[in-house]
Amino acid sequence: MSDTIFSKIINREIEADIVHEDDHCLAFRDVNPQAPLHVLVIPKKPIDKLVNAADSDQALLGHLMLVARRVARDQGYGDAFRLVMNNGEAVGQSVFHLHLHVLGGRAFEWPPG
Ligand code: AMP
């Protein structure tokens, strides 16, 4: 997988507003927020998109969900938040380093656009 802007954030080559870090993942505020809470949770392991994750990534993927929950709680949005993961350019993925969007703080429509 080629370097992305997110691997540069992991390596501290570019700055980000980091709200959580542990051995396996990093969470930071989206530079172009779509809601009062908009944090991205990414694995440190470079996986370009969900379809290319391995079965052995099961625990890592579960960890991202639990970190997303913790971030929403810590930021005061634990009662209502939305998780989004775009898989593929056709559905809006623009950075090819797997990430969960954690969104909260406004009304959201369903179905999503
Ligand atoms: P996606 O379109 O699902 O691939 O989401 C990529 C997200 O990364 C977008 O919401 C961008 O606003 C966000 N983004 C791009 N560059 C940065 C950056 N340097 N720091 C924080 N968020 C970024």
Coordinates of N, CA, C and O and ligand atoms in Angstrom, one line a residue:
M1 N 0.8 -1.2 0.0 CA 0.0 0.0 0.0 C 0.9 1.2 0.0 O 1.8 1.3 0.8
S2 N 0.6 2.2 -0.9 CA 1.4 3.4 -0.9 C 1.1 4.3 0.2 O 0.0 4.2 0.8
D3 N 2.0 5.2 0.5 CA 1.8 6.2 1.6 C 0.6 7.1 1.3 O 0.4 7.5 0.2
T4 N -0.1 7.4 2.4 CA -1.2 8.3 2.3 C -1.0 9.4 3.3 O -0.1 9.3 4.2
I5 N -1.9 10.4 3.2 CA -1.8 11.5 4.2 C -2.0 10.9 5.6 O -1.4 11.5 6.6
F6 N -2.7 9.8 5.8 CA -2.9 9.3 7.1 C -1.7 8.6 7.7 O -1.4 8.7 8.9
S7 N -0.9 8.0 6.8 CA 0.4 7.4 7.3 C 1.3 8.5 7.7 O 2.1 8.3 8.6
K8 N 1.2 9.6 7.0 CA 2.1 10.8 7.4 C 1.6 11.3 8.8 O 2.4 11.8 9.6
I9 N 0.3 11.3 9.1 CA -0.2 11.7 10.4 C 0.3 10.7 11.5 O 0.8 11.1 12.5
I10 N 0.3 9.4 11.2 CA 0.8 8.4 12.1 C 2.2 8.6 12.4 O 2.7 8.5 13.5
N11 N 3.0 8.9 11.4 CA 4.5 9.1 11.5 C 4.8 10.5 12.0 O 6.0 10.8 12.0
R12 N 3.8 11.3 12.2 CA 4.0 12.7 12.7 C 4.8 13.6 11.7 O 5.5 14.5 12.0
E13 N 4.6 13.2 10.4 CA 5.2 14.0 9.4 C 4.3 15.2 9.1 O 4.8 16.3 8.6
I14 N 3.0 15.1 9.3 CA 2.1 16.2 9.3 C 1.3 16.2 10.5 O 1.0 15.2 11.2
E15 N 0.8 17.4 10.9 CA 0.1 17.6 12.2 C -1.4 17.2 12.0 O -2.0 17.3 11.0
A16 N -1.9 16.8 13.2 CA -3.4 16.5 13.3 C -3.8 16.8 14.7 O -2.9 16.8 15.6
D17 N -5.1 17.0 14.9 CA -5.6 17.2 16.2 C -6.0 15.8 16.8 O -7.2 15.4 16.6
I18 N -5.1 15.2 17.4 CA -5.2 13.8 17.9 C -6.0 13.8 19.2 O -5.7 14.5 20.1
V19 N -7.1 12.9 19.2 CA -7.9 12.8 20.5 C -7.7 11.5 21.2 O -8.1 11.3 22.3
H20 N -7.1 10.5 20.5 CA -6.8 9.2 21.1 C -5.7 8.5 20.3 O -5.6 8.6 19.1
E21 N -4.8 7.9 21.1 CA -3.8 7.0 20.5 C -3.5 5.9 21.3 O -3.4 6.0 22.6
D22 N -3.3 4.7 20.7 CA -2.8 3.5 21.5 C -1.9 2.7 20.5 O -1.6 3.2 19.5
D23 N -1.5 1.5 21.0 CA -0.6 0.8 20.1 C -1.1 0.4 18.7 O -0.3 0.2 17.8
H24 N -2.4 0.4 18.6 CA -3.0 -0.1 17.4 C -3.7 0.9 16.5 O -4.0 0.7 15.3
C25 N -4.1 2.0 17.1 CA -4.8 3.0 16.3 C -4.6 4.4 16.8 O -4.0 4.7 17.8
L26 N -5.1 5.3 15.9 CA -5.0 6.8 16.2 C -6.4 7.3 15.8 O -7.1 6.9 14.9
A27 N -6.8 8.3 16.6 CA -8.1 9.1 16.3 C -7.8 10.5 16.3 O -7.1 11.0 17.2
F28 N -8.3 11.2 15.3 CA -8.0 12.7 15.2 C -9.2 13.3 14.5 O -9.9 12.7 13.8
R29 N -9.3 14.7 14.7 CA -10.4 15.4 14.1 C -10.2 15.5 12.6 O -9.1 15.8 12.1
D30 N -11.4 15.4 11.9 CA -11.4 15.6 10.5 C -11.1 17.0 10.2 O -11.6 17.9 10.8
V31 N -10.3 17.3 9.2 CA -9.9 18.6 8.8 C -11.0 19.4 8.2 O -11.0 20.6 8.2
N32 N -12.0 18.7 7.7 CA -13.2 19.3 7.0 C -14.4 18.7 7.7 O -15.2 17.9 7.1
P33 N -14.7 19.1 8.9 CA -15.8 18.5 9.7 C -17.2 18.6 9.1 O -17.5 19.7 8.7
Q34 N -17.9 17.5 9.1 CA -19.3 17.5 8.6 C -20.3 17.5 9.7 O -21.5 17.4 9.4
A35 N -19.9 17.7 10.9 CA -20.8 17.7 12.1 C -19.9 18.2 13.3 O -18.7 18.3 13.2
P36 N -20.6 18.7 14.3 CA -19.8 19.2 15.5 C -18.8 18.2 16.0 O -17.7 18.6 16.4
L37 N -19.2 16.9 16.0 CA -18.2 15.9 16.3 C -17.9 15.2 14.9 O -18.8 14.6 14.3
H38 N -16.6 15.2 14.5 CA -16.2 14.5 13.3 C -14.7 14.1 13.5 O -13.8 14.9 13.3
V39 N -14.6 12.8 14.0 CA -13.3 12.3 14.3 C -13.1 11.1 13.4 O -14.0 10.3 13.1
L40 N -11.9 10.9 13.0 CA -11.5 9.7 12.2 C -10.7 8.7 13.0 O -9.8 9.2 13.8
V41 N -11.1 7.5 13.0 CA -10.3 6.4 13.8 C -9.7 5.5 12.7 O -10.3 5.0 11.8
I42 N -8.3 5.4 12.8 CA -7.6 4.7 11.8 C -6.7 3.7 12.5 O -6.2 3.9 13.6
P43 N -6.5 2.5 11.8 CA -5.5 1.6 12.3 C -4.1 2.1 12.0 O -3.9 2.7 11.0
K44 N -3.1 1.8 12.8 CA -1.8 2.1 12.5 C -1.3 1.1 11.4 O -0.4 1.5 10.6
K45 N -1.8 -0.1 11.4 CA -1.5 -1.0 10.3 C -2.1 -0.4 9.0 O -3.3 0.0 8.9
P46 N -1.3 -0.4 7.9 CA -1.8 0.1 6.7 C -2.7 -0.9 5.9 O -2.2 -1.9 5.4
I47 N -4.0 -0.6 6.0 CA -5.0 -1.4 5.2 C -5.7 -0.3 4.4 O -6.2 0.7 4.9
D48 N -5.8 -0.5 3.1 CA -6.3 0.6 2.2 C -7.8 0.7 2.3 O -8.3 1.8 2.3
K49 N -8.5 -0.5 2.4 CA -10.0 -0.4 2.6 C -10.5 -1.7 3.1 O -9.8 -2.7 3.1
L50 N -11.7 -1.6 3.6 CA -12.2 -2.8 4.4 C -12.2 -4.1 3.5 O -11.9 -5.1 4.1
V51 N -12.5 -4.0 2.3 CA -12.5 -5.2 1.4 C -11.2 -5.9 1.4 O -11.1 -7.1 1.2
N52 N -10.1 -5.2 1.7 CA -8.8 -5.8 1.7 C -8.3 -6.2 3.1 O -7.1 -6.6 3.2
A53 N -9.1 -6.0 4.1 CA -8.7 -6.4 5.4 C -8.7 -8.0 5.5 O -9.5 -8.6 4.7
A54 N -7.8 -8.5 6.3 CA -7.7 -10.0 6.4 C -8.6 -10.5 7.5 O -9.0 -9.8 8.4
D55 N -8.9 -11.8 7.4 CA -9.7 -12.4 8.6 C -8.9 -12.2 9.9 O -9.5 -12.0 10.9
S56 N -7.6 -12.2 9.8 CA -6.8 -12.0 11.0 C -6.8 -10.6 11.5 O -6.3 -10.3 12.6
D57 N -7.5 -9.7 10.8 CA -7.6 -8.3 11.3 C -8.9 -8.1 12.1 O -9.3 -7.0 12.5
Q58 N -9.6 -9.2 12.5 CA -10.8 -9.2 13.2 C -10.7 -8.4 14.5 O -11.6 -7.5 14.7
A59 N -9.7 -8.7 15.3 CA -9.6 -8.0 16.6 C -9.3 -6.5 16.4 O -9.8 -5.6 17.1
L60 N -8.5 -6.2 15.4 CA -8.1 -4.8 15.1 C -9.4 -4.0 14.7 O -9.6 -2.9 15.1
L61 N -10.2 -4.6 13.8 CA -11.4 -3.9 13.3 C -12.4 -3.7 14.5 O -13.0 -2.7 14.6
G62 N -12.5 -4.7 15.4 CA -13.4 -4.6 16.5 C -12.8 -3.5 17.5 O -13.6 -2.7 18.0
H63 N -11.5 -3.4 17.6 CA -10.9 -2.4 18.4 C -11.2 -1.0 17.9 O -11.5 -0.1 18.7
L64 N -11.2 -0.8 16.6 CA -11.6 0.5 16.0 C -13.0 0.9 16.4 O -13.2 2.1 16.8
M65 N -13.9 0.0 16.4 CA -15.3 0.3 16.9 C -15.3 0.7 18.3 O -16.0 1.7 18.7
L66 N -14.6 0.0 19.2 CA -14.6 0.3 20.6 C -14.0 1.7 20.8 O -14.4 2.4 21.7
V67 N -12.9 2.0 20.1 CA -12.3 3.3 20.2 C -13.2 4.4 19.7 O -13.3 5.4 20.4
A68 N -13.9 4.1 18.7 CA -14.9 5.1 18.2 C -15.9 5.4 19.3 O -16.3 6.5 19.5
R69 N -16.4 4.3 19.9 CA -17.4 4.5 21.0 C -16.8 5.3 22.1 O -17.4 6.3 22.7
R70 N -15.6 5.1 22.5 CA -14.9 5.8 23.6 C -14.7 7.3 23.2 O -14.9 8.2 24.0
V71 N -14.3 7.5 21.9 CA -14.2 8.9 21.5 C -15.5 9.7 21.6 O -15.6 10.8 22.1
A72 N -16.6 9.0 21.1 CA -17.9 9.7 21.1 C -18.2 10.0 22.5 O -18.7 11.1 22.9
R73 N -18.1 9.1 23.4 CA -18.3 9.3 24.9 C -17.5 10.4 25.4 O -18.0 11.3 26.1
D74 N -16.2 10.3 25.2 CA -15.3 11.3 25.8 C -15.6 12.7 25.3 O -15.3 13.7 26.0
Q75 N -16.1 12.8 24.1 CA -16.3 14.1 23.5 C -17.8 14.6 23.8 O -18.2 15.7 23.4
G76 N -18.5 13.8 24.6 CA -19.8 14.2 25.0 C -21.0 13.9 24.1 O -22.1 14.4 24.2
Y77 N -20.7 12.9 23.2 CA -21.8 12.5 22.2 C -22.1 11.0 22.4 O -22.5 10.4 21.4
G78 N -21.9 10.5 23.6 CA -22.1 9.0 23.7 C -23.5 8.5 23.5 O -23.6 7.3 23.2
D79 N -24.5 9.4 23.6 CA -25.8 8.9 23.5 C -26.3 8.7 22.0 O -27.2 8.0 21.7
A80 N -25.6 9.5 21.1 CA -26.1 9.5 19.7 C -24.9 9.9 18.8 O -24.4 11.0 18.9
F81 N -24.5 8.9 18.1 CA -23.4 9.2 17.1 C -23.6 8.2 16.0 O -24.3 7.2 16.1
R82 N -22.9 8.6 14.9 CA -23.0 7.7 13.7 C -21.6 7.3 13.3 O -20.7 8.2 13.2
L83 N -21.4 6.1 12.9 CA -20.2 5.6 12.3 C -20.4 5.4 10.9 O -21.4 4.8 10.4
V84 N -19.4 5.8 10.1 CA -19.4 5.6 8.6 C -18.0 5.1 8.2 O -17.0 5.6 8.7
M85 N -18.1 4.1 7.3 CA -16.8 3.7 6.7 C -17.1 3.6 5.2 O -17.9 2.8 4.7
N86 N -16.4 4.5 4.4 CA -16.6 4.4 3.0 C -15.5 3.4 2.4 O -14.4 3.4 2.8
N87 N -16.0 2.5 1.6 CA -15.1 1.4 1.0 C -15.2 1.6 -0.5 O -16.1 1.1 -1.1
G88 N -14.2 2.3 -1.0 CA -14.2 2.5 -2.5 C -14.5 3.9 -2.9 O -15.4 4.5 -2.4
E89 N -13.9 4.3 -4.0 CA -14.0 5.6 -4.5 C -15.5 5.9 -4.9 O -16.0 7.0 -4.7
A90 N -16.2 4.9 -5.4 CA -17.5 5.1 -6.0 C -18.5 5.5 -4.9 O -19.5 6.1 -5.1
V91 N -18.2 5.2 -3.6 CA -19.1 5.5 -2.5 C -18.5 6.6 -1.7 O -19.0 6.9 -0.6
G92 N -17.4 7.3 -2.1 CA -16.9 8.4 -1.5 C -15.6 8.3 -0.8 O -15.2 9.3 -0.1
Q93 N -15.0 7.1 -0.8 CA -13.7 7.0 -0.1 C -12.6 7.9 -0.9 O -12.5 7.8 -2.2
S94 N -11.9 8.8 -0.2 CA -11.0 9.6 -0.9 C -9.5 9.4 -0.3 O -8.6 9.7 -1.0
V95 N -9.4 8.8 0.9 CA -8.1 8.5 1.4 C -8.1 7.0 1.6 O -8.9 6.4 2.3
F96 N -7.1 6.4 1.0 CA -7.0 4.9 0.9 C -6.2 4.3 2.0 O -5.2 3.7 1.8
H97 N -6.6 4.7 3.2 CA -6.1 4.1 4.5 C -7.4 4.0 5.3 O -8.0 5.0 5.6
L98 N -7.8 2.7 5.5 CA -9.1 2.4 6.2 C -9.3 3.4 7.4 O -8.4 3.6 8.2
H99 N -10.6 3.9 7.5 CA -10.9 4.8 8.6 C -12.4 4.7 8.9 O -13.2 4.6 8.0
L100 N -12.7 4.9 10.1 CA -14.1 5.1 10.6 C -14.3 6.6 10.8 O -13.5 7.2 11.5
H101 N -15.4 7.1 10.3 CA -15.8 8.4 10.6 C -16.7 8.3 11.9 O -17.7 7.5 11.9
V102 N -16.5 9.1 12.9 CA -17.3 9.2 14.1 C -18.0 10.6 14.0 O -17.3 11.6 14.1
L103 N -19.3 10.6 13.8 CA -20.0 11.8 13.6 C -21.1 12.0 14.7 O -21.8 11.0 15.0
G104 N -21.3 13.2 15.1 CA -22.3 13.5 16.1 C -22.6 15.0 16.3 O -21.8 15.8 15.8
G105 N -23.7 15.3 17.0 CA -23.9 16.6 17.3 C -24.9 17.4 16.4 O -25.1 18.6 16.6
R106 N -25.5 16.6 15.5 CA -26.6 17.2 14.7 C -27.5 16.1 14.2 O -27.2 14.9 14.4
A107 N -28.6 16.5 13.6 CA -29.5 15.5 13.0 C -28.9 14.9 11.8 O -28.2 15.6 11.0
F108 N -29.1 13.6 11.6 CA -28.7 12.9 10.4 C -29.9 12.3 9.7 O -30.8 11.8 10.3
E109 N -29.8 12.3 8.4 CA -30.9 11.7 7.6 C -30.7 10.2 7.4 O -29.5 9.7 7.4
W110 N -31.8 9.5 7.1 CA -31.7 8.1 6.7 C -32.7 7.9 5.7 O -33.9 8.3 5.8
P111 N -32.4 7.2 4.5 CA -31.1 6.7 4.2 C -30.1 7.8 3.9 O -30.4 8.9 3.6
P112 N -28.8 7.5 4.1 CA -27.7 8.5 3.9 C -27.7 8.8 2.4 O -28.0 8.0 1.6
G113 N -27.2 10.0 2.1 CA -27.1 10.4 0.7 C -26.0 9.8 0.0 O -25.1 9.2 0.5
Ligands
AMP1 P1 -13.2 9.4 3.0 O1 -13.7 10.4 2.0 O2 -14.2 8.5 3.6 O3 -12.0 8.7 2.5 O4 -12.7 10.4 4.2 C1 -11.5 11.0 4.2 C2 -11.6 12.1 5.2 O5 -10.2 12.5 5.5 C3 -12.3 13.4 4.7 O6 -13.4 13.6 5.6 C4 -11.3 14.5 4.8 O7 -11.8 15.7 5.2 C5 -10.3 13.9 5.8 N1 -9.0 14.4 5.8 C6 -8.2 14.5 4.6 N2 -7.0 15.0 5.0 C7 -7.0 15.2 6.3 C8 -6.0 15.7 7.3 N3 -4.8 16.0 6.9 N4 -6.4 15.7 8.6 C9 -7.6 15.3 9.0 N5 -8.5 14.9 8.1 C10 -8.2 14.8 6.8

